[in-house]
CSV table of C-alpha atoms in Angstrom, one decimal:
chain,number,residue,atom,x,y,z
X,1,PHE,CA,10.6,-55.4,16.1
X,2,PHE,CA,9.0,-53.2,14.5
X,3,PHE,CA,8.1,-49.8,15.5
X,4,PHE,CA,6.1,-46.9,14.0
X,5,PHE,CA,5.9,-43.5,15.3
X,6,PHE,CA,3.0,-40.6,13.7
X,7,PHE,CA,3.4,-37.2,14.9
X,8,GLN,CA,0.9,-34.8,14.6
X,9,ALA,CA,1.4,-31.2,15.8
X,10,GLU,CA,-0.3,-30.0,18.3
X,11,ASP,CA,-2.6,-27.8,16.5
X,12,GLY,CA,-3.9,-30.1,14.5
X,13,ILE,CA,-4.7,-32.3,16.9
X,14,ARG,CA,-7.6,-29.8,19.1
X,15,ASP,CA,-8.5,-28.3,15.6
X,16,LEU,CA,-10.5,-29.3,12.8
X,17,VAL,CA,-8.8,-25.6,11.2
X,18,ARG,CA,-6.0,-26.8,9.0
X,19,SER,CA,-2.4,-25.0,10.5
X,20,ARG,CA,-0.2,-22.6,8.2
X,21,GLY,CA,2.9,-23.0,10.3
X,22,LEU,CA,1.7,-20.8,12.7
X,23,GLY,CA,0.8,-22.6,15.9
X,24,ASP,CA,-2.3,-22.5,17.8
X,25,VAL,CA,-1.1,-18.7,19.9
X,26,TYR,CA,-0.6,-16.2,16.5
X,27,LYS,CA,-3.8,-18.5,14.7
X,28,ARG,CA,-6.5,-17.5,17.3
X,29,GLN,CA,-5.2,-13.6,17.4
X,30,VAL,CA,-7.7,-11.2,16.0
X,31,SER,CA,-6.2,-9.1,13.3
X,32,THR,CA,-7.0,-5.0,13.3
X,33,GLN,CA,-5.3,-3.9,10.5
X,34,SER,CA,-7.5,-4.7,7.2
X,35,THR,CA,-5.2,-7.1,4.7
X,36,TRP,CA,-4.3,-3.9,2.3
X,37,GLU,CA,-2.2,-2.6,5.6
X,38,ILE,CA,-0.3,-4.9,6.6
X,39,MET,CA,0.7,-6.3,2.8
X,40,LEU,CA,3.8,-5.5,1.5
X,41,GLY,CA,3.8,-3.3,-2.2
X,42,GLY,CA,-0.2,-4.3,-2.0
X,43,PHE,CA,-2.2,-1.2,-3.2
X,44,GLY,CA,-4.6,-0.1,-0.9
X,45,PRO,CA,-7.2,0.9,-1.3
X,46,GLU,CA,-8.0,4.8,-3.0
X,47,GLN,CA,-9.1,6.9,-0.6
X,48,ALA,CA,-9.7,11.1,0.3
X,49,LEU,CA,-6.5,13.3,0.1
X,50,ASP,CA,-5.7,13.5,3.9
X,51,SER,CA,-2.6,16.7,5.1
X,52,GLU,CA,-0.4,14.8,4.5
X,53,ALA,CA,-1.6,14.1,0.6
X,54,SER,CA,-2.1,17.1,0.2
X,55,GLN,CA,0.9,18.1,1.6
X,56,ILE,CA,2.4,16.2,-0.7
X,57,ILE,CA,0.0,16.7,-3.6
X,58,TYR,CA,0.9,20.2,-3.7
X,59,SER,CA,4.4,20.8,-2.9
X,60,ILE,CA,4.4,18.3,-7.0
X,61,LYS,CA,2.3,20.2,-7.6
X,62,PRO,CA,5.8,23.3,-10.0
X,63,GLN,CA,6.8,19.8,-11.2
X,64,LEU,CA,3.7,18.3,-12.9
X,65,GLU,CA,3.7,22.3,-14.6
X,66,ALA,CA,7.2,21.3,-16.0
X,67,ARG,CA,5.9,18.8,-16.6
X,68,PHE,CA,3.3,18.5,-19.4
X,69,ALA,CA,4.7,23.1,-19.4
X,70,THR,CA,1.4,24.8,-18.4
X,71,THR,CA,-0.3,26.5,-15.5
X,72,PHE,CA,-2.9,25.0,-14.3
X,73,TYR,CA,-5.6,27.4,-12.1
X,74,THR,CA,-7.0,24.5,-11.6
X,75,PHE,CA,-5.0,21.7,-9.0
X,76,ASN,CA,-8.2,19.8,-6.8
X,77,PRO,CA,-6.8,16.4,-5.6
X,78,ILE,CA,-9.4,14.2,-5.8
X,79,ALA,CA,-8.5,11.3,-4.3
X,80,TYR,CA,-5.2,8.9,-4.0
X,81,ARG,CA,-3.8,4.8,-2.1
X,82,THR,CA,-0.8,4.1,-1.2
X,83,GLN,CA,1.6,1.1,-1.6
X,84,VAL,CA,4.8,0.6,0.3
X,85,VAL,CA,6.8,-0.2,-1.3
X,86,ALA,CA,11.1,0.5,0.2
X,87,GLY,CA,9.4,3.7,0.2
X,88,ILE,CA,5.8,4.9,0.0
X,89,ASN,CA,4.8,4.7,-4.0
X,90,TYR,CA,1.3,7.3,-3.8
X,91,PHE,CA,-1.2,7.4,-6.6
X,92,PHE,CA,-3.0,11.2,-7.0
X,93,ARG,CA,-5.8,11.3,-9.3
X,94,VAL,CA,-6.2,15.8,-9.8
X,95,MET,CA,-8.4,17.4,-11.1
X,96,VAL,CA,-7.3,19.9,-13.9
X,97,ASP,CA,-8.2,22.6,-16.2
X,98,GLY,CA,-11.1,21.8,-19.3
X,99,GLY,CA,-12.3,18.8,-16.4
X,100,LYS,CA,-9.3,16.6,-17.6
X,101,GLU,CA,-7.9,14.5,-14.9
X,102,ILE,CA,-4.1,14.2,-14.5
X,103,HIS,CA,-2.6,10.6,-12.9
X,104,THR,CA,0.4,10.7,-10.9
X,105,THR,CA,2.9,8.6,-9.4
X,106,VAL,CA,4.6,10.8,-6.9
X,107,PHE,CA,7.7,8.1,-4.8
X,108,GLN,CA,8.0,9.2,-1.2
X,109,ALA,CA,12.0,7.8,0.1
X,110,LEU,CA,12.3,6.4,4.0
X,111,PRO,CA,13.3,8.6,6.0
X,112,HIS,CA,16.6,8.0,6.8
X,113,GLU,CA,17.4,8.0,2.9
X,114,GLY,CA,16.2,11.7,3.4
X,115,GLY,CA,12.3,11.0,2.3
X,116,ALA,CA,12.7,12.9,-0.7
X,117,LEU,CA,9.5,13.2,-3.3
X,118,SER,CA,10.2,12.1,-6.4
X,119,ILE,CA,7.5,11.8,-9.9
X,120,THR,CA,8.0,8.3,-11.4
X,121,GLU,CA,4.8,9.3,-14.1
X,122,ALA,CA,2.6,11.5,-14.8
X,123,SER,CA,-0.1,11.1,-18.0
X,124,LEU,CA,-2.7,13.6,-19.0
X,125,LYS,CA,-6.1,11.6,-20.2
């Protein structure tokens, strides 16, 4: 005698939608977060400055002036975006003297590591 048993995943029996291994309960939940908010390491969309981002960019202005060996009389942050890594990378665009832009990346360490800010990249365009 030979017996053959075929098993099919529970969600495959009731659905035409293929399972991703998350089960019925998770597939049917509606996400209120956009993809960039939940994707670790992904870049967020460019957005206007909020109070937290403003505080960060203005706190590193002296470091940017030292890096470029100049004083910026015009320093208008245009926009920023973030990337979640082992902390947060902030990518800023700042309008400075002469209609030029600074593109800078500022890394903010995690709170349990002190939350320190450091410039990892800066270029004048």
